[in-house]
Amino acid sequence: MFNTTLLHELITASASRAPDSSALTAGGTTLTYRELDDQVARIASGLIGLGLDRGERVGIFLDKRIETVVASFATGRAGGAFVPVNPILKGEQIGHILRDCNARVLITSPERLQLIASTLEHCHDLRHVILTTASTKPISLEAIGIHLWADLLASPHRAGHRIVDTDILSILYTSGSTGRPKGVVLSHRNMVTGAKSVASYLGNTQDDTLLAALPLSFDAGFSQLTTAFHSGARVVLLNYLLPQDVLKAVIKEKVTGLTAVPPLYIQLAQLKWPESVTEHLRYFANTGGRMPLETLKALRA
């Protein structure tokens, strides 16, 4: 049995057991565990090629997409610490996070870079920006190199830094509702132990399909990835506007496990659910606050 103690090993272990099983779905694209493991290894090599040192921070400012997931696990594999930035934040909030954590690398899209380019000039530790695709508009950032995701994917294999399970893996920032966002530091051991614990009490298996509806910058949101990958399950990424979008995804993707917060569940409980949903959906998991009893009863019904 593969002994997983580091974050990226959750994917590698599942790839060794069932390489052709579906791991990650975003839009119309699904990666198998073999493909996901390969992309994580390649991007990790690319980050090492940029000179990312052990423990250095990599900011990830993207919506939920395959690159977001690959970048997070690749940063850990390279020995760095990933910092997911909530995609709904504004320029000054983003700048505060990147400066506060001394981000060395930022991974984002051309469209998002246009919105925060002026903010990045004040992020004095930032040396590299990696874009998911080529920009159609010229962007010049003083003392910051701009690179393409595809070029990192084509990187030759490079040995990474020595990593142990107590090394810093990620900094998750609070919402900032009572002041400026504060960074919570997590190690590989924190995240891997959490994944195993959650998968155990939810009874997750490789037959599960989990819906990632919560932000990946939120601990319970990112936990959908780690729990699924530990179990060899499939996780579906969803950027939604309306609660109806969540219900549609649950039905279309035959989701077996849904984790959300009370405000969303209150809205979902008011929708008409098809009876066929009970053929695949086996649990609701709540986080981020107390669920009203009336909502819980409606969901159970």
Short mmCIF file of C-alpha atoms in Angstrom, two decimals:
data_model
loop_
_atom_site.label_atom_id
_atom_site.label_comp_id
_atom_site.label_asym_id
_atom_site.label_seq_id
_atom_site.Cartn_x
_atom_site.Cartn_y
_atom_site.Cartn_z
CA MET A 1 0.00 0.00 0.00
CA PHE A 2 1.36 3.44 -0.98
CA ASN A 3 2.07 5.40 2.22
CA THR A 4 0.87 8.93 1.56
CA THR A 5 2.39 11.65 3.76
CA LEU A 6 2.75 14.50 1.22
CA LEU A 7 -0.09 16.23 -0.62
CA HIS A 8 0.84 15.26 -4.19
CA GLU A 9 1.20 11.63 -3.12
CA LEU A 10 -2.59 11.43 -2.78
CA ILE A 11 -2.78 11.71 -6.58
CA THR A 12 0.27 9.52 -7.24
CA ALA A 13 -1.08 6.74 -5.02
CA SER A 14 -4.47 6.70 -6.76
CA ALA A 15 -2.70 6.82 -10.15
CA SER A 16 -0.70 3.74 -9.20
CA ARG A 17 -3.85 1.87 -8.16
CA ALA A 18 -6.18 2.90 -10.99
CA PRO A 19 -4.37 5.07 -13.57
CA ASP A 20 -7.28 5.20 -16.01
CA SER A 21 -9.95 6.14 -13.46
CA SER A 22 -11.45 9.63 -13.80
CA ALA A 23 -9.96 12.08 -11.33
CA LEU A 24 -10.99 15.61 -12.25
CA THR A 25 -13.78 17.10 -14.38
CA ALA A 26 -14.01 20.76 -15.38
CA GLY A 27 -16.46 21.80 -18.07
CA GLY A 28 -16.23 19.24 -20.84
CA THR A 29 -12.76 18.00 -19.86
CA THR A 30 -11.95 15.06 -17.62
CA LEU A 31 -8.45 13.98 -16.60
CA THR A 32 -7.60 10.47 -15.49
CA TYR A 33 -5.40 9.95 -12.47
CA ARG A 34 -2.46 9.16 -14.76
CA GLU A 35 -2.97 12.40 -16.69
CA LEU A 36 -3.44 14.48 -13.56
CA ASP A 37 -0.33 13.02 -11.91
CA ASP A 38 1.69 13.71 -15.06
CA GLN A 39 0.55 17.34 -15.28
CA VAL A 40 1.32 17.93 -11.60
CA ALA A 41 4.83 16.50 -12.08
CA ARG A 42 5.46 18.64 -15.18
CA ILE A 43 4.30 21.91 -13.62
CA ALA A 44 6.35 21.12 -10.50
CA SER A 45 9.41 20.73 -12.72
CA GLY A 46 8.56 24.04 -14.40
CA LEU A 47 8.36 25.82 -11.05
CA ILE A 48 11.70 24.36 -9.99
CA GLY A 49 13.10 25.56 -13.32
CA LEU A 50 11.99 29.10 -12.44
CA GLY A 51 14.09 28.84 -9.28
CA LEU A 52 11.27 28.31 -6.77
CA ASP A 53 12.97 27.63 -3.45
CA ARG A 54 11.77 25.42 -0.62
CA GLY A 55 8.87 27.04 1.20
CA GLU A 56 8.48 29.95 -1.22
CA ARG A 57 4.91 31.03 -1.92
CA VAL A 58 2.98 30.61 -5.15
CA GLY A 59 -0.18 32.70 -5.41
CA ILE A 60 -3.01 31.17 -7.46
CA PHE A 61 -5.60 33.70 -8.64
CA LEU A 62 -8.02 31.73 -10.82
CA ASP A 63 -11.56 30.44 -10.80
CA LYS A 64 -12.13 26.70 -10.44
CA ARG A 65 -10.42 25.06 -13.41
CA ILE A 66 -7.94 22.29 -14.08
CA GLU A 67 -4.95 24.65 -13.89
CA THR A 68 -6.00 25.74 -10.39
CA VAL A 69 -5.91 22.18 -9.11
CA VAL A 70 -2.71 21.22 -10.92
CA ALA A 71 -0.94 24.39 -9.75
CA SER A 72 -1.86 23.73 -6.10
CA PHE A 73 -0.57 20.17 -6.03
CA ALA A 74 2.44 20.97 -8.24
CA THR A 75 3.56 23.73 -5.89
CA GLY A 76 3.62 21.27 -3.02
CA ARG A 77 5.46 18.72 -5.14
CA ALA A 78 8.07 21.35 -6.01
CA GLY A 79 8.57 22.09 -2.30
CA GLY A 80 6.77 25.43 -2.30
CA ALA A 81 3.64 26.69 -0.54
CA PHE A 82 0.52 27.49 -2.56
CA VAL A 83 -1.70 30.43 -1.68
CA PRO A 84 -5.18 30.23 -3.25
CA VAL A 85 -6.61 33.73 -3.69
CA ASN A 86 -10.40 33.96 -3.69
CA PRO A 87 -11.32 34.89 -7.30
CA ILE A 88 -13.96 37.40 -6.18
CA LEU A 89 -11.47 39.64 -4.33
CA LYS A 90 -10.56 43.09 -5.62
CA GLY A 91 -7.12 44.50 -6.46
CA GLU A 92 -6.12 45.93 -3.08
CA GLN A 93 -7.25 42.79 -1.24
CA ILE A 94 -5.25 40.64 -3.65
CA GLY A 95 -2.23 42.89 -3.27
CA HIS A 96 -2.43 42.64 0.52
CA ILE A 97 -2.41 38.84 0.39
CA LEU A 98 0.47 38.62 -2.09
CA ARG A 99 2.56 41.09 -0.08
CA ASP A 100 1.65 39.56 3.26
CA CYS A 101 2.79 36.08 2.25
CA ASN A 102 5.79 37.32 0.20
CA ALA A 103 4.55 35.56 -2.94
CA ARG A 104 7.37 34.76 -5.35
CA VAL A 105 5.21 33.41 -8.19
CA LEU A 106 1.65 34.21 -9.31
CA ILE A 107 -0.43 31.93 -11.52
CA THR A 108 -3.40 33.63 -13.18
CA SER A 109 -5.18 34.26 -16.50
CA PRO A 110 -4.49 37.13 -18.94
CA GLU A 111 -7.90 38.63 -18.17
CA ARG A 112 -7.29 38.63 -14.43
CA LEU A 113 -3.77 39.96 -14.85
CA GLN A 114 -5.12 43.01 -16.68
CA LEU A 115 -7.25 43.81 -13.63
CA ILE A 116 -4.42 43.59 -11.08
CA ALA A 117 -1.31 44.60 -13.06
CA SER A 118 -0.94 47.94 -11.27
CA THR A 119 -1.30 46.22 -7.89
CA LEU A 120 1.52 43.79 -8.67
CA GLU A 121 4.02 46.62 -9.02
CA HIS A 122 3.87 46.98 -5.23
CA CYS A 123 4.46 43.25 -4.58
CA HIS A 124 8.21 43.51 -4.14
CA ASP A 125 8.89 39.78 -3.66
CA LEU A 126 7.05 38.77 -6.85
CA ARG A 127 9.40 37.60 -9.60
CA HIS A 128 7.31 35.49 -11.96
CA VAL A 129 3.76 35.50 -13.38
CA ILE A 130 2.51 32.37 -15.13
CA LEU A 131 -0.43 32.86 -17.49
CA THR A 132 -2.86 30.07 -18.36
CA THR A 133 -2.88 31.27 -22.00
CA ALA A 134 -1.10 33.90 -24.06
CA SER A 135 -2.34 37.45 -23.59
CA THR A 136 -3.89 39.25 -26.55
CA LYS A 137 -2.90 42.59 -25.03
CA PRO A 138 0.68 43.65 -24.29
CA ILE A 139 1.52 43.49 -20.58
CA SER A 140 4.74 44.87 -19.14
CA LEU A 141 5.63 44.29 -15.49
CA GLU A 142 8.87 45.75 -14.25
CA ALA A 143 11.22 43.15 -12.71
CA ILE A 144 8.58 40.42 -13.15
CA GLY A 145 8.95 37.72 -15.80
CA ILE A 146 5.87 36.51 -17.65
CA HIS A 147 5.67 32.83 -18.59
CA LEU A 148 3.10 30.55 -20.22
CA TRP A 149 1.48 27.53 -18.60
CA ALA A 150 2.08 25.47 -21.75
CA ASP A 151 5.82 26.13 -21.54
CA LEU A 152 5.94 24.89 -17.96
CA LEU A 153 3.96 21.78 -18.99
CA ALA A 154 6.70 21.07 -21.53
CA SER A 155 9.45 21.35 -18.91
CA PRO A 156 12.01 18.51 -18.64
CA HIS A 157 11.93 16.53 -15.42
CA ARG A 158 13.83 18.18 -12.57
CA ALA A 159 14.41 16.76 -9.12
CA GLY A 160 12.66 18.81 -6.48
CA HIS A 161 13.67 19.90 -3.02
CA ARG A 162 13.65 17.43 -0.15
CA ILE A 163 10.20 17.61 1.44
CA VAL A 164 8.99 16.29 4.79
CA ASP A 165 5.43 16.17 6.03
CA THR A 166 5.91 19.02 8.51
CA ASP A 167 7.00 21.44 5.76
CA ILE A 168 4.75 24.39 5.00
CA LEU A 169 2.39 23.47 2.18
CA SER A 170 -0.20 26.22 1.98
CA ILE A 171 -1.40 29.51 3.41
CA LEU A 172 -5.18 29.89 3.37
CA TYR A 173 -6.48 33.39 4.02
CA THR A 174 -9.54 34.18 6.11
CA SER A 175 -12.41 36.12 4.56
CA GLY A 176 -11.34 39.37 6.22
CA SER A 177 -14.85 40.08 7.51
CA THR A 178 -13.45 41.47 10.79
CA GLY A 179 -10.35 43.16 9.38
CA ARG A 180 -7.73 42.36 6.79
CA PRO A 181 -7.48 38.70 5.76
CA LYS A 182 -5.10 36.68 7.92
CA GLY A 183 -3.07 33.75 6.65
CA VAL A 184 -3.47 30.31 8.22
CA VAL A 185 -0.39 28.15 7.66
CA LEU A 186 -0.90 24.45 6.86
CA SER A 187 1.65 21.66 6.47
CA HIS A 188 1.55 18.56 4.28
CA ARG A 189 0.67 16.58 7.40
CA ASN A 190 -2.26 18.90 8.19
CA MET A 191 -3.86 18.47 4.77
CA VAL A 192 -3.14 14.77 4.26
CA THR A 193 -4.37 13.84 7.74
CA GLY A 194 -7.49 15.94 7.16
CA ALA A 195 -8.18 14.21 3.85
CA LYS A 196 -7.89 10.76 5.41
CA SER A 197 -10.08 11.74 8.34
CA VAL A 198 -12.88 13.22 6.23
CA ALA A 199 -12.82 10.35 3.73
CA SER A 200 -13.07 7.92 6.64
CA TYR A 201 -16.13 9.41 8.33
CA LEU A 202 -17.92 10.07 5.03
CA GLY A 203 -17.08 6.58 3.78
CA ASN A 204 -15.66 7.86 0.47
CA THR A 205 -14.54 5.32 -2.12
CA GLN A 206 -13.33 5.30 -5.72
CA ASP A 207 -16.97 5.02 -6.80
CA ASP A 208 -17.79 8.49 -5.48
CA THR A 209 -18.20 11.71 -7.45
CA LEU A 210 -17.79 14.83 -5.30
CA LEU A 211 -18.93 18.28 -6.36
CA ALA A 212 -16.51 21.13 -5.62
CA ALA A 213 -19.03 23.96 -5.30
CA LEU A 214 -17.26 25.87 -2.51
CA PRO A 215 -14.27 28.17 -3.20
CA LEU A 216 -10.94 26.35 -3.29
CA SER A 217 -9.52 29.17 -1.15
CA PHE A 218 -11.80 27.90 1.65
CA ASP A 219 -10.50 24.91 3.64
CA ALA A 220 -13.68 22.86 3.19
CA GLY A 221 -13.66 23.70 -0.52
CA PHE A 222 -10.12 22.46 -1.04
CA SER A 223 -10.92 19.44 1.10
CA GLN A 224 -13.20 18.17 -1.69
CA LEU A 225 -10.05 17.70 -3.78
CA THR A 226 -7.91 16.05 -1.12
CA THR A 227 -10.71 13.76 0.06
CA ALA A 228 -11.53 12.66 -3.48
CA PHE A 229 -7.92 12.08 -4.49
CA HIS A 230 -7.16 10.09 -1.35
CA SER A 231 -10.17 7.87 -2.09
CA GLY A 232 -9.52 7.57 -5.82
CA ALA A 233 -12.87 9.28 -6.46
CA ARG A 234 -13.76 11.85 -9.13
CA VAL A 235 -14.21 15.50 -8.27
CA VAL A 236 -16.22 17.90 -10.44
CA LEU A 237 -15.30 21.60 -10.41
CA LEU A 238 -18.22 24.03 -10.54
CA ASN A 239 -18.24 27.82 -10.88
CA TYR A 240 -21.90 28.62 -10.32
CA LEU A 241 -24.04 31.73 -10.36
CA LEU A 242 -27.37 30.36 -9.14
CA PRO A 243 -28.39 27.50 -6.83
CA GLN A 244 -30.11 25.93 -9.85
CA ASP A 245 -26.64 25.52 -11.39
CA VAL A 246 -25.59 23.40 -8.41
CA LEU A 247 -28.66 21.16 -8.66
CA LYS A 248 -28.15 20.74 -12.41
CA ALA A 249 -24.54 19.70 -11.83
CA VAL A 250 -25.55 17.21 -9.13
CA ILE A 251 -27.96 15.56 -11.58
CA LYS A 252 -25.82 15.75 -14.72
CA GLU A 253 -22.63 14.44 -13.10
CA LYS A 254 -24.46 11.92 -10.87
CA VAL A 255 -22.82 13.42 -7.79
CA THR A 256 -22.71 11.14 -4.74
CA GLY A 257 -21.48 13.66 -2.16
CA LEU A 258 -22.28 17.37 -1.79
CA THR A 259 -20.59 19.71 0.69
CA ALA A 260 -21.91 23.27 1.05
CA VAL A 261 -22.69 26.06 3.52
CA PRO A 262 -26.08 26.91 5.14
CA PRO A 263 -26.97 29.86 2.86
CA LEU A 264 -26.63 27.64 -0.21
CA TYR A 265 -28.46 24.74 1.39
CA ILE A 266 -31.36 27.06 2.33
CA GLN A 267 -31.68 27.97 -1.36
CA LEU A 268 -31.25 24.38 -2.57
CA ALA A 269 -33.96 23.16 -0.20
CA GLN A 270 -36.45 25.46 -1.92
CA LEU A 271 -35.86 23.90 -5.34
CA LYS A 272 -37.70 20.91 -6.77
CA TRP A 273 -35.36 17.92 -6.73
CA PRO A 274 -36.06 15.00 -9.07
CA GLU A 275 -36.75 11.69 -7.35
CA SER A 276 -33.97 10.11 -9.43
CA VAL A 277 -31.35 12.00 -7.40
CA THR A 278 -31.59 9.35 -4.66
CA GLU A 279 -30.19 6.82 -7.12
CA HIS A 280 -26.74 8.40 -6.73
CA LEU A 281 -26.64 11.17 -4.08
CA ARG A 282 -25.89 9.55 -0.72
CA TYR A 283 -24.88 12.44 1.57
CA PHE A 284 -25.01 16.15 2.28
CA ALA A 285 -22.15 17.62 4.35
CA ASN A 286 -22.54 21.02 5.97
CA THR A 287 -19.79 23.47 6.96
CA GLY A 288 -19.32 27.12 7.87
CA GLY A 289 -22.24 27.47 10.27
CA ARG A 290 -25.34 25.89 11.75
CA MET A 291 -27.91 24.57 9.30
CA PRO A 292 -31.53 25.48 10.21
CA LEU A 293 -33.53 22.44 11.29
CA GLU A 294 -36.23 23.19 8.71
CA THR A 295 -33.63 23.13 5.93
CA LEU A 296 -32.15 19.89 7.21
CA LYS A 297 -35.58 18.25 7.28
CA ALA A 298 -36.33 19.43 3.74
CA LEU A 299 -33.04 18.09 2.43
CA ARG A 300 -33.50 14.75 4.11
CA ALA A 301 -36.99 14.49 2.66
#
